[in-house]
Coordinates of N, CA, C and O in Angstrom, one line a residue:
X178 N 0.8 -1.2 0.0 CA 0.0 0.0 0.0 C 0.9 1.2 0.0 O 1.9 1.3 0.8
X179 N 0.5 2.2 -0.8 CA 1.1 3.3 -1.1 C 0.8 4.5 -0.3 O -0.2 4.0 0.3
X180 N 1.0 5.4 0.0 CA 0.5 6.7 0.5 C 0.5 7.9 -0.8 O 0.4 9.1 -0.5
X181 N 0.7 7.6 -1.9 CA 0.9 8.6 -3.2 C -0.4 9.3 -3.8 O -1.2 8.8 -4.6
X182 N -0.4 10.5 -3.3 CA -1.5 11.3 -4.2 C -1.5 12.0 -5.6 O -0.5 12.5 -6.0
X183 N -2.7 11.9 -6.2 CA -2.4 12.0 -7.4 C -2.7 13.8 -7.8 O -3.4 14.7 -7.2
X184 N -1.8 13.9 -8.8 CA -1.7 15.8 -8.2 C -2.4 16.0 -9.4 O -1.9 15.5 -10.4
X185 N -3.8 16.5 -9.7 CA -4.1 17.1 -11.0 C -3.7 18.6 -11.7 O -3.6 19.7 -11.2
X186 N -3.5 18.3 -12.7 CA -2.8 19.9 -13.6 C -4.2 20.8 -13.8 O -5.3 20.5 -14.3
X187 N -3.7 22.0 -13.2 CA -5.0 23.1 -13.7 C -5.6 23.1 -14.6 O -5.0 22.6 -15.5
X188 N -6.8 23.5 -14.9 CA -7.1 23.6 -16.4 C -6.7 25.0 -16.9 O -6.8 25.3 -18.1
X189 N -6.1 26.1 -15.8 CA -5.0 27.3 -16.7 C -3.8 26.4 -17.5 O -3.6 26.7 -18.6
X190 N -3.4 25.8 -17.2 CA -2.0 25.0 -17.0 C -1.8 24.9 -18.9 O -2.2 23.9 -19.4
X191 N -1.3 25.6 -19.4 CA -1.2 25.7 -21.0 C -0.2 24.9 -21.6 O 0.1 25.4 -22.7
X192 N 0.4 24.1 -21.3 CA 1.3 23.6 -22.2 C 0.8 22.1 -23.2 O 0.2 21.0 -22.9
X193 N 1.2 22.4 -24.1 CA 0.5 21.2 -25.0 C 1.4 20.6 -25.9 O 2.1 21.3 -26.7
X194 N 1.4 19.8 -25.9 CA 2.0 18.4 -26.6 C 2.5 18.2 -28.1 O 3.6 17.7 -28.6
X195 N 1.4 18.7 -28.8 CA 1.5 18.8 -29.7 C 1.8 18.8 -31.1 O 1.1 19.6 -31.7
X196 N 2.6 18.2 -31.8 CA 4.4 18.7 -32.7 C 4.1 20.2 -33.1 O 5.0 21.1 -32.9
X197 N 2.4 20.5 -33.7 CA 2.4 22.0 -34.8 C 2.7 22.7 -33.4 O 3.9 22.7 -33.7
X198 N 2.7 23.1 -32.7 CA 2.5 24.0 -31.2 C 3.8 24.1 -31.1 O 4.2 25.2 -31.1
X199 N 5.1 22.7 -31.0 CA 6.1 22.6 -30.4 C 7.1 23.4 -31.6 O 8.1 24.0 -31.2
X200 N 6.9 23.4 -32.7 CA 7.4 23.6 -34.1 C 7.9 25.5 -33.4 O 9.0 25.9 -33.6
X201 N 7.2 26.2 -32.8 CA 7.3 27.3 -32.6 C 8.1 27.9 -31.7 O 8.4 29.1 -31.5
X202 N 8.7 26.3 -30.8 CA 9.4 27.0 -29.5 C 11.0 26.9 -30.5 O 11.9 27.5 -30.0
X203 N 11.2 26.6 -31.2 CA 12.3 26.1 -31.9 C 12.9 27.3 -32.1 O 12.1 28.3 -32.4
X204 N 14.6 27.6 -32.0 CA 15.2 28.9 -31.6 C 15.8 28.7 -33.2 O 15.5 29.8 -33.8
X205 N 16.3 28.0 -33.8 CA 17.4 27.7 -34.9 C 17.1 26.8 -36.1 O 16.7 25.6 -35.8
X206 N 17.1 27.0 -37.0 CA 17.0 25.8 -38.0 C 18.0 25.1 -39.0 O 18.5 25.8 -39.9
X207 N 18.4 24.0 -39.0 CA 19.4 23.8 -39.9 C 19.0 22.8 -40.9 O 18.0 22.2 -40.6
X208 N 19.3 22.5 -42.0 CA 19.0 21.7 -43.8 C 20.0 20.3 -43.2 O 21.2 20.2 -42.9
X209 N 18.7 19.0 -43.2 CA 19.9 17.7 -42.9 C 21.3 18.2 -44.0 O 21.8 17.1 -44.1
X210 N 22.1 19.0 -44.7 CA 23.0 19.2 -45.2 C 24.1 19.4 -44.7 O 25.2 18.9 -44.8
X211 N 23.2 20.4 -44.1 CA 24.1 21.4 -43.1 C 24.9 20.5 -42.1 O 26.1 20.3 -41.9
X212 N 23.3 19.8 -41.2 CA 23.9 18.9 -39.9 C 25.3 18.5 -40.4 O 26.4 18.9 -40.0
X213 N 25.1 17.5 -41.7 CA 26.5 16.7 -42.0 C 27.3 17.5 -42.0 O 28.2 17.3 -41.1
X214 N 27.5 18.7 -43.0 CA 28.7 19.5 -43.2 C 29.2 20.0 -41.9 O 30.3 20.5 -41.8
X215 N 28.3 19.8 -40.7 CA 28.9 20.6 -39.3 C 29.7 19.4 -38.6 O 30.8 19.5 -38.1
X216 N 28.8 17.6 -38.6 CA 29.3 16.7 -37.9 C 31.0 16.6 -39.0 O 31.9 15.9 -38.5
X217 N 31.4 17.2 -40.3 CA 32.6 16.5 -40.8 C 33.2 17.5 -40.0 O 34.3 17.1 -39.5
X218 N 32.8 19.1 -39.5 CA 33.8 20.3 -39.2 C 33.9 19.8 -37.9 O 35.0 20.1 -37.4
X219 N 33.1 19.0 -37.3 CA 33.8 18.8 -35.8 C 34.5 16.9 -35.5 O 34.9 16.3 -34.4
X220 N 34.5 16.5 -36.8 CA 35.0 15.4 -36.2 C 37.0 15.8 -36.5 O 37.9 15.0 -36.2
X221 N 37.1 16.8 -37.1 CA 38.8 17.5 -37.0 C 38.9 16.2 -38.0 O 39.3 15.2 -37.5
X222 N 38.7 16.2 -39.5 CA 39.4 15.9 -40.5 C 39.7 16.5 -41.0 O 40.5 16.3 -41.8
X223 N 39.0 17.9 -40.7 CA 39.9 18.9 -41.6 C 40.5 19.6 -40.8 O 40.1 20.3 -39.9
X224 N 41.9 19.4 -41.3 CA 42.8 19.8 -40.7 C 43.1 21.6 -40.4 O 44.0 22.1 -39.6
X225 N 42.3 22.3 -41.2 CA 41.9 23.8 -40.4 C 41.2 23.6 -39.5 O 41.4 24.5 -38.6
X226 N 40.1 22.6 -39.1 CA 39.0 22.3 -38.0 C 40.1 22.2 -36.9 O 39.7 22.9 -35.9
X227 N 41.0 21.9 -36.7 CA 41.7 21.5 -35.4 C 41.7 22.5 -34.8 O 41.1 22.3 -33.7
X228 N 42.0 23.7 -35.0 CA 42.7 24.3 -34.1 C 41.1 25.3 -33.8 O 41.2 26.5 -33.4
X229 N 39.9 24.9 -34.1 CA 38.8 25.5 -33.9 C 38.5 25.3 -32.2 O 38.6 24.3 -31.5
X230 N 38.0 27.0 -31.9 CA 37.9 27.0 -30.4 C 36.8 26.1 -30.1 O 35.9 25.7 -30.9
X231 N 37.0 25.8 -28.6 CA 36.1 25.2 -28.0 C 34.9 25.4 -27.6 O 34.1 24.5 -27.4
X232 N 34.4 27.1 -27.5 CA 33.5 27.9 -27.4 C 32.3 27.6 -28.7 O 31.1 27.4 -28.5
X233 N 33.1 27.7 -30.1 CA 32.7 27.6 -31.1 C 32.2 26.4 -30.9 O 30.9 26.4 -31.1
X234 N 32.9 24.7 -30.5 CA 32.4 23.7 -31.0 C 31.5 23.7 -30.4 O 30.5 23.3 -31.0
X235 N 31.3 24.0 -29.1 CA 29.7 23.8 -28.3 C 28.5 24.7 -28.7 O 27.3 24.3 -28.4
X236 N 28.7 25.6 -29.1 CA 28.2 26.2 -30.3 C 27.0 25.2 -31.0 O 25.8 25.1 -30.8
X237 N 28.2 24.4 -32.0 CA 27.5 24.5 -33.1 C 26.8 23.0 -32.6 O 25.8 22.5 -33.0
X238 N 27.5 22.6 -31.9 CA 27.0 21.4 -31.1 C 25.5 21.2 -30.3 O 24.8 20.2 -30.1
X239 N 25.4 22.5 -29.8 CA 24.1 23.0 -29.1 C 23.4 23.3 -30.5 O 22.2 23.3 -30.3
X240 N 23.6 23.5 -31.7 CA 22.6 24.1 -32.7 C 22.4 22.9 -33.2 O 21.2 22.6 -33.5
X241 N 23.2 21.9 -33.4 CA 22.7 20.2 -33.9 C 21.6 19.7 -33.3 O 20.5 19.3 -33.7
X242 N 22.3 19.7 -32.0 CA 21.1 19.1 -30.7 C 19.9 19.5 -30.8 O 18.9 18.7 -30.9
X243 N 19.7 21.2 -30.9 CA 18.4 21.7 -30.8 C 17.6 22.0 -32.0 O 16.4 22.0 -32.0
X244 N 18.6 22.4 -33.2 CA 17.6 22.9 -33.9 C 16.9 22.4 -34.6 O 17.0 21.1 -34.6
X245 N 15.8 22.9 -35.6 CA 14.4 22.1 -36.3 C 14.8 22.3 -37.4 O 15.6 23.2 -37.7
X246 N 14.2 21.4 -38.4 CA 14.4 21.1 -39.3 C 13.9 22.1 -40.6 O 12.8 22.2 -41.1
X247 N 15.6 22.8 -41.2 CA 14.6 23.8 -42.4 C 14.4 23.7 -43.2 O 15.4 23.7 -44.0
X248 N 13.2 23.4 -43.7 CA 12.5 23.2 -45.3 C 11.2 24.5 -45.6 O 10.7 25.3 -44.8
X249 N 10.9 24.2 -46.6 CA 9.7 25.0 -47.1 C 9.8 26.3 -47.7 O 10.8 26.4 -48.4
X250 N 9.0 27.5 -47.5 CA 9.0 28.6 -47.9 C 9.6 29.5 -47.0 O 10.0 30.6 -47.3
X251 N 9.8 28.9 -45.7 CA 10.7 30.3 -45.1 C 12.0 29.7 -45.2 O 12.9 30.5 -44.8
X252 N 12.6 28.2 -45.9 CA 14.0 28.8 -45.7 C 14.9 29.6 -46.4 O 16.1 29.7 -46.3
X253 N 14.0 30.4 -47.0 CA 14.7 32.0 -47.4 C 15.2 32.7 -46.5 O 16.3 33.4 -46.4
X254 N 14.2 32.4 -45.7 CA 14.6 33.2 -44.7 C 15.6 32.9 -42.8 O 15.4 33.1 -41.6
X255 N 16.5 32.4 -43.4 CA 17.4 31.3 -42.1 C 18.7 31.7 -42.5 O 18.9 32.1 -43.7
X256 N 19.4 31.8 -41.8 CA 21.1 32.0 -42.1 C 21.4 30.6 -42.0 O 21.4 29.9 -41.0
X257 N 21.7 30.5 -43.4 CA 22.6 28.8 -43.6 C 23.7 29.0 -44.6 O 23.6 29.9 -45.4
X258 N 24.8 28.1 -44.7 CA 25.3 29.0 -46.1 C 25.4 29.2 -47.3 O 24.2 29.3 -47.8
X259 N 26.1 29.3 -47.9 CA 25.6 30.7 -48.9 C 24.7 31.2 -49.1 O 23.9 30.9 -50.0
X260 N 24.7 32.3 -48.1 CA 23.4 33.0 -48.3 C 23.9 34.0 -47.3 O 24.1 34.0 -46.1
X261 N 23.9 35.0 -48.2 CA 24.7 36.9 -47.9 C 24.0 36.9 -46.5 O 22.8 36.7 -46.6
X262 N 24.4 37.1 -45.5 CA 23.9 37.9 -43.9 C 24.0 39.4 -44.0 O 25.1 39.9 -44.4
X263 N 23.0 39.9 -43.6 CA 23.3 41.3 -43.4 C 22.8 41.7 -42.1 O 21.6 41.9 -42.0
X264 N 23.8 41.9 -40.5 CA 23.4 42.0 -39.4 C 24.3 43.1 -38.2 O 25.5 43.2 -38.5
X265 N 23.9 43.6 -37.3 CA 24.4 44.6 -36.6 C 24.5 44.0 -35.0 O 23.7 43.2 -34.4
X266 N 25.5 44.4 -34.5 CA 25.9 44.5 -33.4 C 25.9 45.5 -32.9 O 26.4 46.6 -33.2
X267 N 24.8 44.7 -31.4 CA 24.8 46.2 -30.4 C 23.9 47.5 -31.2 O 23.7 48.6 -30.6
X268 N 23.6 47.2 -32.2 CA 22.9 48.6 -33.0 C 23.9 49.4 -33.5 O 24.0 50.6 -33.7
X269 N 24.7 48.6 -33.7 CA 26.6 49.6 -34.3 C 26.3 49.2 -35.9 O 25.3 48.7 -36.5
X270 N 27.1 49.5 -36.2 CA 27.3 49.7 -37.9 C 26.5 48.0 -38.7 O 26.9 46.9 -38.4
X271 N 25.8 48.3 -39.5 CA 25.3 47.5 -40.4 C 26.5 46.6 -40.9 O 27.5 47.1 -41.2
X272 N 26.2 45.4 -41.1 CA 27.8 44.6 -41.8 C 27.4 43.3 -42.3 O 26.9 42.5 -41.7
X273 N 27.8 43.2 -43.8 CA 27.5 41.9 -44.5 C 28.2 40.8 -44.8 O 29.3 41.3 -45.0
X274 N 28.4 39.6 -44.9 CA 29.2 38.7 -45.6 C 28.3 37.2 -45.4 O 27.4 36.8 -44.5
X275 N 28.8 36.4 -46.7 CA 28.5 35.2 -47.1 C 29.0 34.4 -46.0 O 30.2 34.4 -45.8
X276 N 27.6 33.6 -45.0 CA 27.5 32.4 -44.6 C 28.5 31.1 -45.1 O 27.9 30.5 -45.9
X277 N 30.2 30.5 -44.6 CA 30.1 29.8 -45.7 C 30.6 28.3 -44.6 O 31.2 28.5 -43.6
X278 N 30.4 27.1 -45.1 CA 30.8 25.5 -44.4 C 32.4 26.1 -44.3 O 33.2 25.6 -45.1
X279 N 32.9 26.9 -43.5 CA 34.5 26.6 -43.2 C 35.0 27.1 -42.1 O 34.2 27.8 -41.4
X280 N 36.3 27.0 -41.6 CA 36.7 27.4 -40.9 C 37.9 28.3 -40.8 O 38.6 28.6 -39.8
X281 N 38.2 28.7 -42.9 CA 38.9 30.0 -43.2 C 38.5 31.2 -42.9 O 37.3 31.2 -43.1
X282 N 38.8 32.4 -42.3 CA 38.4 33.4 -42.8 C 38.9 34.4 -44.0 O 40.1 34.8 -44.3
X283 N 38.0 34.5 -44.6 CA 38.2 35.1 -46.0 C 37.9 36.7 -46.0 O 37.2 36.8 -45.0
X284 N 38.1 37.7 -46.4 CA 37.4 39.0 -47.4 C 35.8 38.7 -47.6 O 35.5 38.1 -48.6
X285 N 34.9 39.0 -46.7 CA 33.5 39.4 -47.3 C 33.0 37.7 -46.8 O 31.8 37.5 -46.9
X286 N 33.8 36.8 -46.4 CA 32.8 35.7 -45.7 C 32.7 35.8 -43.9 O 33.2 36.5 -43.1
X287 N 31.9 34.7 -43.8 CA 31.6 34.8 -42.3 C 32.0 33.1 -42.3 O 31.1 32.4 -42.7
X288 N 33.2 32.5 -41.7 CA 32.9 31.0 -41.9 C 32.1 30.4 -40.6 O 31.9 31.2 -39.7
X289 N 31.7 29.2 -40.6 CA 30.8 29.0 -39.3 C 31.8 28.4 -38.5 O 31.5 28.3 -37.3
X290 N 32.9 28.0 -39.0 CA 33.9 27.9 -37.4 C 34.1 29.1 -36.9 O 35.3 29.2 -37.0
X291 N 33.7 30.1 -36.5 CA 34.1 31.3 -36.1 C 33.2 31.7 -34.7 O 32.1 31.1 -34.8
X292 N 33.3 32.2 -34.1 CA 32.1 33.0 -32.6 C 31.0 33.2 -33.8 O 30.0 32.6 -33.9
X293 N 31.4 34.2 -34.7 CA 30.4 34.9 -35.2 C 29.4 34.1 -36.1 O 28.2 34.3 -36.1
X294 N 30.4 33.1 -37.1 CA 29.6 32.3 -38.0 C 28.5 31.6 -37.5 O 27.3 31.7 -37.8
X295 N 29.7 30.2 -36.0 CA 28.2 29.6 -35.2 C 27.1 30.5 -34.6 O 25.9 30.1 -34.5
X296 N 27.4 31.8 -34.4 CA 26.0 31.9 -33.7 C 25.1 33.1 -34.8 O 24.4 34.0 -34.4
X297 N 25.4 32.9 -36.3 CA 24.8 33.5 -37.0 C 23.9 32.2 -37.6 O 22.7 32.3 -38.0
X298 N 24.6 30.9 -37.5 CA 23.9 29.8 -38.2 C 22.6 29.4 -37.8 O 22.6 29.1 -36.6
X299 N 21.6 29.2 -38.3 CA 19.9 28.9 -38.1 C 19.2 30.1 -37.6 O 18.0 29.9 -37.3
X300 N 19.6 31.1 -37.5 CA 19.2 32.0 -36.8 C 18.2 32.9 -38.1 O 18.8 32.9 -39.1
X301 N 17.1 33.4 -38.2 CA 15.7 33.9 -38.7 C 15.8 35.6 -38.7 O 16.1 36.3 -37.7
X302 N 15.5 36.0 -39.9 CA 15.3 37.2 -39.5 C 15.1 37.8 -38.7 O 14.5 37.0 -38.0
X303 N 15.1 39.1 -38.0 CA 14.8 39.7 -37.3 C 15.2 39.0 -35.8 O 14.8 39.4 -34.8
X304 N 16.0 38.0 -35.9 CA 16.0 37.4 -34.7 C 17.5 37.8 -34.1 O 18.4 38.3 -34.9
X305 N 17.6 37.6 -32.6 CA 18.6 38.5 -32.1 C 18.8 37.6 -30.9 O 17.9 37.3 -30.2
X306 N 20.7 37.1 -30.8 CA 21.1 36.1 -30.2 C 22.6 36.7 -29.8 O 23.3 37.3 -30.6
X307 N 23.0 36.4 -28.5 CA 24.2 36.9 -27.5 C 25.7 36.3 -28.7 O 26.0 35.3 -29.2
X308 N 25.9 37.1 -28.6 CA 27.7 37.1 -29.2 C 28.7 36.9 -28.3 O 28.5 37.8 -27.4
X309 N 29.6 36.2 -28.1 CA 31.1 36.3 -27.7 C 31.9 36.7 -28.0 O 32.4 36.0 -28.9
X310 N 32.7 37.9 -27.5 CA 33.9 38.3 -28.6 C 35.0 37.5 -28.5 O 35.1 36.5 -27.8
X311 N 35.9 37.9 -29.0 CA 37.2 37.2 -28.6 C 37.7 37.9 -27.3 O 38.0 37.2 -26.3
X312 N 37.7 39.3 -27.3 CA 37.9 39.9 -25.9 C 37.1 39.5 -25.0 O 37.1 40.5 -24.3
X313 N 36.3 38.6 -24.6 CA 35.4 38.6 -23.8 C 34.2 39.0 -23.2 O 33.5 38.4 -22.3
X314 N 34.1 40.6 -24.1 CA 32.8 40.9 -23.9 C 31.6 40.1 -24.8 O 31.7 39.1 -25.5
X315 N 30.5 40.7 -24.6 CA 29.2 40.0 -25.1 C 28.4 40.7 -25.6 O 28.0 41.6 -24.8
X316 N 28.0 40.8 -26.8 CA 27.0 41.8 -27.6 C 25.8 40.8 -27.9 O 25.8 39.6 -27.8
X317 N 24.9 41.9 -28.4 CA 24.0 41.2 -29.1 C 24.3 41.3 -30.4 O 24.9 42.3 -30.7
X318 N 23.9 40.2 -31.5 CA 23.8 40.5 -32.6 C 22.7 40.0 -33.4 O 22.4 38.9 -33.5
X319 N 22.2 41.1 -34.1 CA 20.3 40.8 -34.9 C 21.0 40.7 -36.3 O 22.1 41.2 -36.6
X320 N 20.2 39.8 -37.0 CA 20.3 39.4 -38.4 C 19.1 40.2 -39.0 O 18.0 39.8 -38.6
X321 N 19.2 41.1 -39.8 CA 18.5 42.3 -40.5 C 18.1 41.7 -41.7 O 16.9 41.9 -42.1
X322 N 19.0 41.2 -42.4 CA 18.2 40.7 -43.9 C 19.4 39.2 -44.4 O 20.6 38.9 -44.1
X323 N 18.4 38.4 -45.2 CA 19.0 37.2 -45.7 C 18.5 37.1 -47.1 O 17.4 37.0 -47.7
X324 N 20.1 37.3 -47.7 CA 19.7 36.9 -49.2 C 20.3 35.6 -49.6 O 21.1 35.1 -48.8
X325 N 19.9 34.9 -51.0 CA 20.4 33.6 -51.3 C 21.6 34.0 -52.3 O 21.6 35.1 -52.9
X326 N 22.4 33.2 -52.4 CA 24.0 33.7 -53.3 C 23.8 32.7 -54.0 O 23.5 31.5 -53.6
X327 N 24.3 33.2 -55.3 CA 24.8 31.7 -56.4 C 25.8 31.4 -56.6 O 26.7 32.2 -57.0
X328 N 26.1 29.8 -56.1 CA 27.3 29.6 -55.7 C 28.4 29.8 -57.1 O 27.8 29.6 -58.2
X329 N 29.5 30.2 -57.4 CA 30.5 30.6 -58.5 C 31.4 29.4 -58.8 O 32.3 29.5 -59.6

């Protein structure tokens, strides 16, 4: 014999089950493409991947784990790459560059091994997520507009 009472949930009590309901709490989205191209950047076969910070890999590690899956008509609108980001920090100066699978930094790219790449990746218009600098401080940075690039 037990002594366990049974606790009933309010009928305020809002949370629902759902998947269409759940689809909305989702912070990031990534293309099964992407996932892969992130599991080869962190399994360090590429030998620029090595020396990728640790900050970065839990990063993009945390965007594997969590994010939803992007298809349809909004993935126009997702930072994945190639696809021009145009976003500001802190409300400081407007600044653009191509999204791209690496962990070079180039002239005019943003690669996703970088502070700035991983936490530009899955991220939605108008949406606005904490930065790391290399110095240690912490900005915000909003993604203002996404265009699609043809690859060259």
């Amino acid at each position: 014999m037990t002594n366990a009472q049974y606790a009933r949930v309010p009928n305020s009590f809002a949370y629902d089950t759902t998947p269409e309901n759940r689809l909305n709490d989702v912070e990031f989205f990534l293309r099964p493409s992407d996932r892969t191209d992130i599991d080869w950047l962190l399994s360090r076969d590429d030998p620029a991947a090595r020396n990728m910070p640790r900050l970065v890999e839990g990063i993009l590690r945390y965007k594997m784990r969590t994010a939803g899956k992007a298809a349809g008509k909004g993935i126009d609108q997702i930072a994945l790459p190639l696809k021009r980001i145009t976003y500001a920090e802190n409300n400081g100066p407007i600044q653009k560059g191509i999204l791209t699978m690496s962990v070079v930094e180039r002239p005019g790219r943003i690669p996703v091994g970088s502070l700035l790449g991983a936490t530009l990746l899955g991220m939605s218009r108008y949406q606005e997520e904490p930065l790391k600098k290399e110095d240690g401080r912490t900005v915000i940075v909003g993604v203002l507009k996404i265009e699609t690039v043809e690859p060259v």
